[in-house]
CSV table of C-alpha atoms and ligand atoms in Angstrom, one decimal:
chain,number,residue,atom,x,y,z
A,1,UNK,CA,5.7,-7.9,-1.6
A,2,UNK,CA,5.3,-7.1,-5.2
A,3,UNK,CA,2.7,-5.4,-7.3
A,4,UNK,CA,2.3,-6.8,-10.8
A,5,UNK,CA,4.1,-4.6,-13.3
A,6,UNK,CA,1.3,-5.0,-15.9
A,7,UNK,CA,-1.5,-3.3,-13.8
A,8,UNK,CA,-3.5,-1.1,-16.2
A,9,UNK,CA,-3.5,2.5,-15.1
A,10,UNK,CA,-6.8,3.2,-16.8
A,11,UNK,CA,-8.9,1.7,-14.1
A,12,UNK,CA,-7.7,0.8,-10.7
A,13,UNK,CA,-9.9,-0.1,-7.8
A,14,UNK,CA,-13.2,1.6,-7.0
A,15,UNK,CA,-13.0,5.3,-7.7
A,16,UNK,CA,-13.9,7.3,-4.6
A,17,UNK,CA,-13.2,10.8,-5.8
A,18,UNK,CA,-13.2,11.6,-9.5
A,19,UNK,CA,-10.8,14.1,-11.2
A,20,UNK,CA,-13.7,16.5,-11.5
A,21,UNK,CA,-14.8,16.2,-7.8
A,22,UNK,CA,-11.2,16.8,-6.7
A,23,UNK,CA,-10.8,19.8,-9.1
A,24,UNK,CA,-13.9,21.5,-7.7
A,25,UNK,CA,-13.0,20.9,-4.1
A,26,UNK,CA,-9.4,22.0,-4.4
A,27,UNK,CA,-10.7,25.2,-6.1
A,28,UNK,CA,-12.9,25.8,-3.1
A,29,UNK,CA,-10.1,25.1,-0.7
A,30,UNK,CA,-7.9,27.6,-2.5
A,31,UNK,CA,-10.6,30.3,-1.9
A,32,UNK,CA,-11.0,29.2,1.8
A,33,UNK,CA,-7.3,29.2,2.5
A,34,UNK,CA,-6.8,32.6,0.7
A,35,UNK,CA,-9.5,34.2,2.8
A,36,UNK,CA,-7.6,33.3,5.9
A,37,UNK,CA,-4.3,34.9,4.7
A,38,UNK,CA,-5.4,38.2,3.2
A,39,UNK,CA,-2.5,40.6,3.6
A,40,UNK,CA,-0.1,37.9,4.6
A,41,UNK,CA,2.5,35.8,2.7
A,42,UNK,CA,2.1,32.4,4.3
A,43,UNK,CA,4.7,29.6,4.0
A,44,UNK,CA,3.1,26.4,2.7
A,45,UNK,CA,4.9,23.4,4.1
A,46,UNK,CA,4.2,20.4,1.9
A,47,UNK,CA,4.7,17.0,3.4
A,48,UNK,CA,6.3,14.7,0.8
A,49,UNK,CA,5.9,12.6,-1.0
A,50,UNK,CA,2.2,12.2,-0.8
A,51,UNK,CA,1.3,15.8,-0.9
A,52,UNK,CA,3.0,16.9,-4.0
A,53,UNK,CA,0.0,17.0,-6.4
A,54,UNK,CA,-2.3,18.5,-3.9
A,55,UNK,CA,0.2,21.3,-3.3
A,56,UNK,CA,0.6,22.0,-7.0
A,57,UNK,CA,-3.1,22.3,-7.5
A,58,UNK,CA,-3.8,24.2,-4.3
A,59,UNK,CA,-1.3,27.0,-4.8
A,60,UNK,CA,-2.7,27.6,-8.3
A,61,UNK,CA,-6.2,27.9,-6.7
A,62,UNK,CA,-5.0,30.5,-4.2
A,63,UNK,CA,-5.1,34.2,-4.9
A,64,UNK,CA,-2.8,35.4,-2.2
A,65,UNK,CA,1.0,35.3,-2.6
A,66,UNK,CA,2.8,32.6,-0.7
A,67,UNK,CA,6.1,30.8,-0.4
A,68,UNK,CA,6.4,27.0,-0.5
A,69,UNK,CA,8.8,24.6,1.2
A,70,UNK,CA,9.0,20.9,1.6
A,71,UNK,CA,9.6,18.3,4.3
A,72,UNK,CA,10.3,14.7,3.4
A,73,UNK,CA,9.4,12.4,6.2
A,74,UNK,CA,9.2,8.7,6.9
A,75,UNK,CA,7.3,6.8,9.5
A,76,UNK,CA,9.0,4.2,11.6
A,77,UNK,CA,6.2,1.6,11.9
A,78,UNK,CA,5.1,-1.9,11.4
A,79,UNK,CA,3.5,-2.9,8.1
A,80,UNK,CA,0.0,-1.8,9.0
A,81,UNK,CA,0.1,1.4,11.0
A,82,UNK,CA,1.9,4.6,11.5
A,83,UNK,CA,3.8,4.7,14.8
A,84,UNK,CA,4.0,8.4,15.1
A,85,UNK,CA,7.8,8.2,15.3
A,86,UNK,CA,8.7,10.3,12.3
A,87,UNK,CA,12.1,10.5,10.7
A,88,UNK,CA,12.9,13.7,8.9
A,89,UNK,CA,14.6,12.7,5.6
A,90,UNK,CA,14.8,16.3,4.4
A,91,UNK,CA,14.0,19.4,6.5
A,92,UNK,CA,12.7,22.8,5.6
A,93,UNK,CA,15.1,25.3,3.9
A,94,UNK,CA,13.1,28.4,5.0
A,95,UNK,CA,13.2,29.9,8.5
A,96,UNK,CA,9.5,29.9,9.7
A,97,UNK,CA,10.1,32.0,12.9
A,98,UNK,CA,7.4,34.7,13.0
A,99,UNK,CA,5.9,33.5,9.8
A,100,UNK,CA,2.4,32.2,9.1
A,101,UNK,CA,2.7,28.5,8.3
A,102,UNK,CA,0.3,26.2,6.6
A,103,UNK,CA,1.0,22.5,6.6
A,104,UNK,CA,-0.2,20.9,3.4
A,105,UNK,CA,-0.9,17.2,3.9
A,106,UNK,CA,-2.3,14.5,1.6
A,107,UNK,CA,-4.2,12.5,4.3
A,108,UNK,CA,-4.6,12.4,8.0
A,109,UNK,CA,-5.1,8.9,9.3
A,110,UNK,CA,-4.2,8.1,12.9
A,111,UNK,CA,-3.0,11.7,13.3
A,112,UNK,CA,0.3,10.6,14.8
A,113,UNK,CA,2.5,11.9,12.0
A,114,UNK,CA,0.8,15.3,12.0
A,115,UNK,CA,0.9,15.6,15.8
A,116,UNK,CA,4.7,15.0,15.6
A,117,UNK,CA,5.2,17.6,12.8
A,118,UNK,CA,3.0,20.2,14.6
A,119,UNK,CA,5.2,19.9,17.7
A,120,UNK,CA,8.3,20.1,15.7
A,121,UNK,CA,7.2,23.3,13.8
A,122,UNK,CA,5.7,25.0,16.8
A,123,UNK,CA,9.1,24.7,18.5
A,124,UNK,CA,10.4,27.0,15.8
A,125,UNK,CA,8.0,29.8,16.8
A,126,UNK,CA,5.9,30.5,13.7
A,127,UNK,CA,3.4,33.4,13.9
A,128,UNK,CA,0.7,30.9,13.3
A,129,UNK,CA,0.4,27.2,12.3
A,130,UNK,CA,-2.6,25.8,10.4
A,131,UNK,CA,-3.2,22.6,8.6
A,132,UNK,CA,-4.9,21.8,5.3
A,133,UNK,CA,-5.4,18.2,4.4
A,134,UNK,CA,-7.0,16.9,1.3
A,135,UNK,CA,-8.3,13.7,2.9
A,136,UNK,CA,-9.4,13.0,6.5
A,137,UNK,CA,-9.9,9.4,7.6
A,138,UNK,CA,-11.5,10.6,10.8
A,139,UNK,CA,-12.6,7.1,12.0
A,140,UNK,CA,-9.0,6.1,12.3
A,141,UNK,CA,-7.8,8.9,14.6
A,142,UNK,CA,-5.7,7.9,17.6
A,143,UNK,CA,-4.8,11.4,18.7
A,144,UNK,CA,-6.8,14.6,18.2
A,145,UNK,CA,-5.2,17.0,15.8
A,146,UNK,CA,-6.6,20.3,14.8
A,147,UNK,CA,-7.4,20.5,11.1
A,148,UNK,CA,-8.2,23.9,9.8
A,149,UNK,CA,-9.2,23.0,6.2
A,150,UNK,CA,-10.4,19.5,5.1
A,151,UNK,CA,-11.0,18.5,1.5
A,152,UNK,CA,-12.9,15.3,2.0
A,153,UNK,CA,-13.8,13.1,4.9
A,154,UNK,CA,-13.4,9.6,3.7
A,155,UNK,CA,-14.2,6.1,5.1
A,156,UNK,CA,-11.6,3.8,6.6
A,157,UNK,CA,-10.3,2.4,3.3
A,158,UNK,CA,-6.9,2.4,1.8
A,159,UNK,CA,-6.8,4.9,-1.1
A,160,UNK,CA,-4.3,5.7,-3.8
A,161,UNK,CA,-3.9,8.3,-6.6
A,162,UNK,CA,-3.5,12.0,-6.8
A,163,UNK,CA,-0.2,11.7,-5.0
A,164,UNK,CA,-1.1,8.9,-2.6
A,165,UNK,CA,0.8,5.6,-3.0
A,166,UNK,CA,0.8,2.0,-2.3
A,167,UNK,CA,4.4,0.9,-1.9
A,168,UNK,CA,5.3,4.0,-4.0
A,169,UNK,CA,3.0,3.1,-6.8
A,170,UNK,CA,-0.2,4.7,-8.3
A,171,UNK,CA,0.7,8.3,-7.3
A,172,UNK,CA,0.1,9.5,-10.8
A,173,UNK,CA,-3.6,8.4,-11.1
A,174,UNK,CA,-5.6,11.6,-11.6
A,175,UNK,CA,-8.4,10.3,-9.4
A,176,UNK,CA,-8.5,8.8,-5.9
A,177,UNK,CA,-9.5,5.2,-5.7
A,178,UNK,CA,-10.0,2.5,-3.1
A,179,UNK,CA,-7.3,-0.1,-3.7
A,180,UNK,CA,-8.6,-3.7,-4.0
A,181,UNK,CA,-7.4,-6.8,-5.7
A,182,UNK,CA,-6.2,-10.0,-4.1
A,183,UNK,CA,-2.6,-9.7,-5.2
A,184,UNK,CA,-2.1,-6.2,-3.9
A,185,UNK,CA,-0.6,-5.7,-0.5
A,186,UNK,CA,-2.7,-5.0,2.7
A,187,UNK,CA,-3.2,-1.7,4.3
A,188,UNK,CA,-0.3,0.8,4.5
A,189,UNK,CA,2.5,-1.4,3.2
A,190,UNK,CA,4.5,1.8,2.7
A,191,UNK,CA,5.1,2.0,6.4
A,192,UNK,CA,8.3,0.3,6.2
A,193,UNK,CA,11.1,1.7,8.2
A,194,UNK,CA,12.8,4.6,6.6
A,195,UNK,CA,10.7,4.8,3.4
A,196,UNK,CA,9.4,8.2,2.5
A,197,UNK,CA,5.7,8.6,2.6
B,201,IMP,P1,-0.9,9.0,10.2
B,201,IMP,O1,0.3,9.3,11.0
B,201,IMP,O2,-1.5,7.6,10.6
B,201,IMP,O3,-2.0,10.0,10.3
B,201,IMP,O4,-0.4,8.7,8.8
B,201,IMP,C1,-0.5,9.6,7.7
B,201,IMP,C2,0.2,9.1,6.5
B,201,IMP,O5,-0.1,7.8,6.3
B,201,IMP,C3,-0.1,9.9,5.3
B,201,IMP,O6,0.6,11.1,5.1
B,201,IMP,C4,0.1,8.8,4.2
B,201,IMP,O7,1.4,8.8,3.8
B,201,IMP,C5,-0.2,7.5,4.9
B,201,IMP,N1,-1.5,7.0,4.6
B,201,IMP,C6,-2.5,6.8,5.5
B,201,IMP,N2,-3.6,6.3,4.9
B,201,IMP,C7,-3.3,6.2,3.6
B,201,IMP,C8,-4.1,5.7,2.5
B,201,IMP,O8,-5.3,5.3,2.6
B,201,IMP,N3,-3.4,5.7,1.3
B,201,IMP,C9,-2.1,6.1,1.2
B,201,IMP,N4,-1.4,6.6,2.2
B,201,IMP,C10,-2.0,6.6,3.4
B,202,MG,MG1,2.5,7.1,1.3
Protein backbone atom coordinates (compact mmCIF):
# COMPACT_ATOMS: atom_id res chain seq x y z
CA UNK A 1 0.00 0.00 0.00
CA UNK A 2 1.42 3.38 -0.85
CA UNK A 3 0.23 6.92 -0.64
CA UNK A 4 1.50 9.12 -3.46
CA UNK A 5 4.38 11.28 -2.30
CA UNK A 6 3.19 14.35 -4.17
CA UNK A 7 -0.10 14.77 -2.27
CA UNK A 8 -0.59 18.50 -1.69
CA UNK A 9 -0.96 19.27 2.00
CA UNK A 10 -2.92 22.46 1.40
CA UNK A 11 -6.18 20.65 0.82
CA UNK A 12 -6.78 17.00 1.72
CA UNK A 13 -10.21 15.35 1.74
CA UNK A 14 -13.32 17.06 3.07
CA UNK A 15 -12.59 19.22 6.08
CA UNK A 16 -14.73 18.10 9.02
CA UNK A 17 -13.27 20.31 11.76
CA UNK A 18 -11.47 23.51 10.93
CA UNK A 19 -8.44 24.82 12.78
CA UNK A 20 -10.64 27.47 14.39
CA UNK A 21 -13.35 24.98 15.47
CA UNK A 22 -10.69 22.77 17.08
CA UNK A 23 -9.02 25.72 18.78
CA UNK A 24 -12.30 26.89 20.32
CA UNK A 25 -13.32 23.43 21.53
CA UNK A 26 -9.91 22.59 22.98
CA UNK A 27 -9.99 25.88 24.91
CA UNK A 28 -13.37 24.83 26.37
CA UNK A 29 -12.06 21.37 27.19
CA UNK A 30 -9.13 22.96 28.99
CA UNK A 31 -11.59 24.82 31.20
CA UNK A 32 -13.81 21.74 31.76
CA UNK A 33 -10.85 19.55 32.67
CA UNK A 34 -9.33 22.20 34.95
CA UNK A 35 -12.60 22.56 36.85
CA UNK A 36 -12.46 18.85 37.75
CA UNK A 37 -8.93 19.05 39.14
CA UNK A 38 -8.94 22.20 41.23
CA UNK A 39 -6.45 21.68 44.08
CA UNK A 40 -5.00 18.52 42.45
CA UNK A 41 -1.97 17.90 40.28
CA UNK A 42 -3.25 15.29 37.81
CA UNK A 43 -1.04 13.13 35.61
CA UNK A 44 -2.08 13.41 31.98
CA UNK A 45 -1.34 10.13 30.21
CA UNK A 46 -1.07 10.76 26.49
CA UNK A 47 -1.56 7.85 24.11
CA UNK A 48 0.91 8.07 21.26
CA UNK A 49 1.27 8.67 18.56
CA UNK A 50 -2.12 10.11 17.61
CA UNK A 51 -2.66 12.19 20.73
CA UNK A 52 0.47 14.34 20.63
CA UNK A 53 -0.98 17.53 19.16
CA UNK A 54 -4.15 17.39 21.24
CA UNK A 55 -2.09 17.02 24.44
CA UNK A 56 0.13 19.94 23.53
CA UNK A 57 -2.86 22.23 22.98
CA UNK A 58 -4.90 20.87 25.90
CA UNK A 59 -2.23 21.40 28.57
CA UNK A 60 -1.80 24.99 27.44
CA UNK A 61 -5.55 25.54 27.76
CA UNK A 62 -5.54 24.26 31.37
CA UNK A 63 -5.09 26.50 34.35
CA UNK A 64 -4.27 23.83 36.93
CA UNK A 65 -0.79 22.44 37.31
CA UNK A 66 -0.29 18.95 35.94
CA UNK A 67 2.32 16.36 35.04
CA UNK A 68 2.42 14.61 31.68
CA UNK A 69 3.55 11.17 30.66
CA UNK A 70 3.28 9.05 27.55
CA UNK A 71 2.39 5.57 26.47
CA UNK A 72 3.20 4.30 23.02
CA UNK A 73 0.83 1.53 22.05
CA UNK A 74 0.13 -0.55 19.00
CA UNK A 75 -2.89 -2.63 18.15
CA UNK A 76 -2.65 -6.18 16.92
CA UNK A 77 -5.34 -6.32 14.32
CA UNK A 78 -6.36 -7.00 10.78
CA UNK A 79 -6.24 -4.18 8.29
CA UNK A 80 -9.65 -2.79 9.02
CA UNK A 81 -10.27 -2.89 12.71
CA UNK A 82 -8.75 -2.68 16.15
CA UNK A 83 -8.68 -6.06 17.88
CA UNK A 84 -8.38 -4.70 21.38
CA UNK A 85 -5.17 -6.66 21.85
CA UNK A 86 -2.78 -3.85 22.61
CA UNK A 87 0.98 -4.04 22.73
CA UNK A 88 2.75 -1.51 24.92
CA UNK A 89 5.73 -0.26 22.93
CA UNK A 90 6.70 2.22 25.64
CA UNK A 91 5.25 2.34 29.14
CA UNK A 92 4.81 5.21 31.59
CA UNK A 93 7.81 6.53 33.46
CA UNK A 94 5.75 7.94 36.34
CA UNK A 95 4.23 5.96 39.17
CA UNK A 96 0.47 6.61 39.09
CA UNK A 97 -0.40 4.93 42.41
CA UNK A 98 -2.70 7.23 44.43
CA UNK A 99 -2.52 9.88 41.71
CA UNK A 100 -5.35 11.43 39.73
CA UNK A 101 -4.89 10.23 36.17
CA UNK A 102 -6.41 11.59 32.98
CA UNK A 103 -6.00 9.54 29.79
CA UNK A 104 -5.66 11.87 26.79
CA UNK A 105 -6.77 10.11 23.59
CA UNK A 106 -7.08 11.32 20.03
CA UNK A 107 -10.08 9.22 19.05
CA UNK A 108 -12.23 6.45 20.47
CA UNK A 109 -13.52 4.13 17.79
CA UNK A 110 -14.50 0.56 18.83
CA UNK A 111 -13.39 1.37 22.37
CA UNK A 112 -11.29 -1.80 22.56
CA UNK A 113 -7.95 -0.03 22.93
CA UNK A 114 -9.24 2.25 25.64
CA UNK A 115 -10.91 -0.59 27.52
CA UNK A 116 -7.57 -2.41 27.61
CA UNK A 117 -5.67 0.69 28.74
CA UNK A 118 -8.19 1.47 31.48
CA UNK A 119 -7.83 -2.03 32.94
CA UNK A 120 -4.05 -1.77 32.75
CA UNK A 121 -3.93 1.59 34.54
CA UNK A 122 -6.63 0.75 37.09
CA UNK A 123 -4.50 -2.22 38.19
CA UNK A 124 -1.87 0.34 39.27
CA UNK A 125 -4.28 1.83 41.83
CA UNK A 126 -4.60 5.47 40.76
CA UNK A 127 -6.66 7.75 43.04
CA UNK A 128 -8.96 8.34 40.05
CA UNK A 129 -8.96 7.58 36.35
CA UNK A 130 -10.73 9.75 33.81
CA UNK A 131 -10.63 9.96 30.03
CA UNK A 132 -10.62 12.91 27.66
CA UNK A 133 -10.86 12.21 23.94
CA UNK A 134 -10.85 14.80 21.22
CA UNK A 135 -13.00 12.69 18.89
CA UNK A 136 -15.68 10.10 19.58
CA UNK A 137 -16.89 7.83 16.77
CA UNK A 138 -19.76 6.65 18.91
CA UNK A 139 -21.55 4.63 16.18
CA UNK A 140 -18.58 2.28 15.97
CA UNK A 141 -18.44 1.33 19.63
CA UNK A 142 -18.13 -2.38 20.40
CA UNK A 143 -17.57 -2.12 24.13
CA UNK A 144 -18.93 0.59 26.40
CA UNK A 145 -16.16 2.80 27.76
CA UNK A 146 -16.77 5.75 30.08
CA UNK A 147 -15.68 9.04 28.51
CA UNK A 148 -15.49 11.97 30.92
CA UNK A 149 -14.74 14.70 28.36
CA UNK A 150 -15.42 14.56 24.60
CA UNK A 151 -14.32 17.19 22.11
CA UNK A 152 -16.49 16.22 19.17
CA UNK A 153 -18.79 13.32 18.30
CA UNK A 154 -18.04 12.51 14.68
CA UNK A 155 -19.67 10.28 12.06
CA UNK A 156 -18.29 6.89 11.02
CA UNK A 157 -15.67 8.21 8.61
CA UNK A 158 -11.91 7.77 8.53
CA UNK A 159 -10.34 11.07 9.53
CA UNK A 160 -6.77 12.38 9.53
CA UNK A 161 -4.99 15.50 10.71
CA UNK A 162 -4.26 17.16 14.06
CA UNK A 163 -2.20 14.13 15.09
CA UNK A 164 -4.33 11.45 13.42
CA UNK A 165 -2.71 9.49 10.65
CA UNK A 166 -3.34 7.24 7.73
CA UNK A 167 -0.40 4.83 7.51
CA UNK A 168 1.63 7.39 9.52
CA UNK A 169 0.88 10.25 7.13
CA UNK A 170 -1.09 13.51 7.44
CA UNK A 171 -0.56 13.96 11.19
CA UNK A 172 0.66 17.51 10.63
CA UNK A 173 -2.50 18.87 9.00
CA UNK A 174 -3.80 21.61 11.32
CA UNK A 175 -7.43 20.62 10.63
CA UNK A 176 -9.31 17.31 10.74
CA UNK A 177 -10.46 15.98 7.42
CA UNK A 178 -12.32 12.98 6.02
CA UNK A 179 -9.89 11.08 3.88
CA UNK A 180 -11.08 10.32 0.41
CA UNK A 181 -9.43 9.65 -2.92
CA UNK A 182 -9.37 6.40 -4.81
CA UNK A 183 -5.65 5.80 -4.49
CA UNK A 184 -5.64 6.15 -0.73
CA UNK A 185 -5.92 3.01 1.39
CA UNK A 186 -9.20 1.86 3.00
CA UNK A 187 -10.20 2.35 6.63
CA UNK A 188 -7.62 2.01 9.38
CA UNK A 189 -4.68 0.75 7.34
CA UNK A 190 -2.48 1.70 10.27
CA UNK A 191 -3.69 -1.34 12.16
CA UNK A 192 -0.86 -3.47 11.04
CA UNK A 193 0.70 -5.64 13.63
CA UNK A 194 3.18 -3.82 15.79
CA UNK A 195 2.87 -0.36 14.30
CA UNK A 196 2.40 2.47 16.74
CA UNK A 197 -0.89 4.27 16.43
P1 LIG B 1 -10.30 1.56 18.96
O1 LIG B 1 -9.60 0.51 19.77
O2 LIG B 1 -11.08 0.94 17.83
O3 LIG B 1 -11.17 2.48 19.77
O4 LIG B 1 -9.16 2.35 18.24
C1 LIG B 1 -8.72 3.59 18.59
C2 LIG B 1 -7.52 3.95 17.75
O5 LIG B 1 -7.76 3.69 16.38
C3 LIG B 1 -7.21 5.43 17.80
O6 LIG B 1 -6.42 5.76 18.90
C4 LIG B 1 -6.56 5.67 16.45
O7 LIG B 1 -5.17 5.39 16.51
C5 LIG B 1 -7.21 4.67 15.55
N1 LIG B 1 -8.30 5.25 14.75
C6 LIG B 1 -9.61 4.95 14.82
N2 LIG B 1 -10.34 5.67 13.95
C7 LIG B 1 -9.46 6.45 13.29
C8 LIG B 1 -9.60 7.46 12.26
O8 LIG B 1 -10.69 7.78 11.75
N3 LIG B 1 -8.45 8.05 11.85
C9 LIG B 1 -7.22 7.74 12.36
N4 LIG B 1 -7.05 6.84 13.34
C10 LIG B 1 -8.16 6.18 13.80
MG1 LIG C 1 -3.18 6.01 14.14
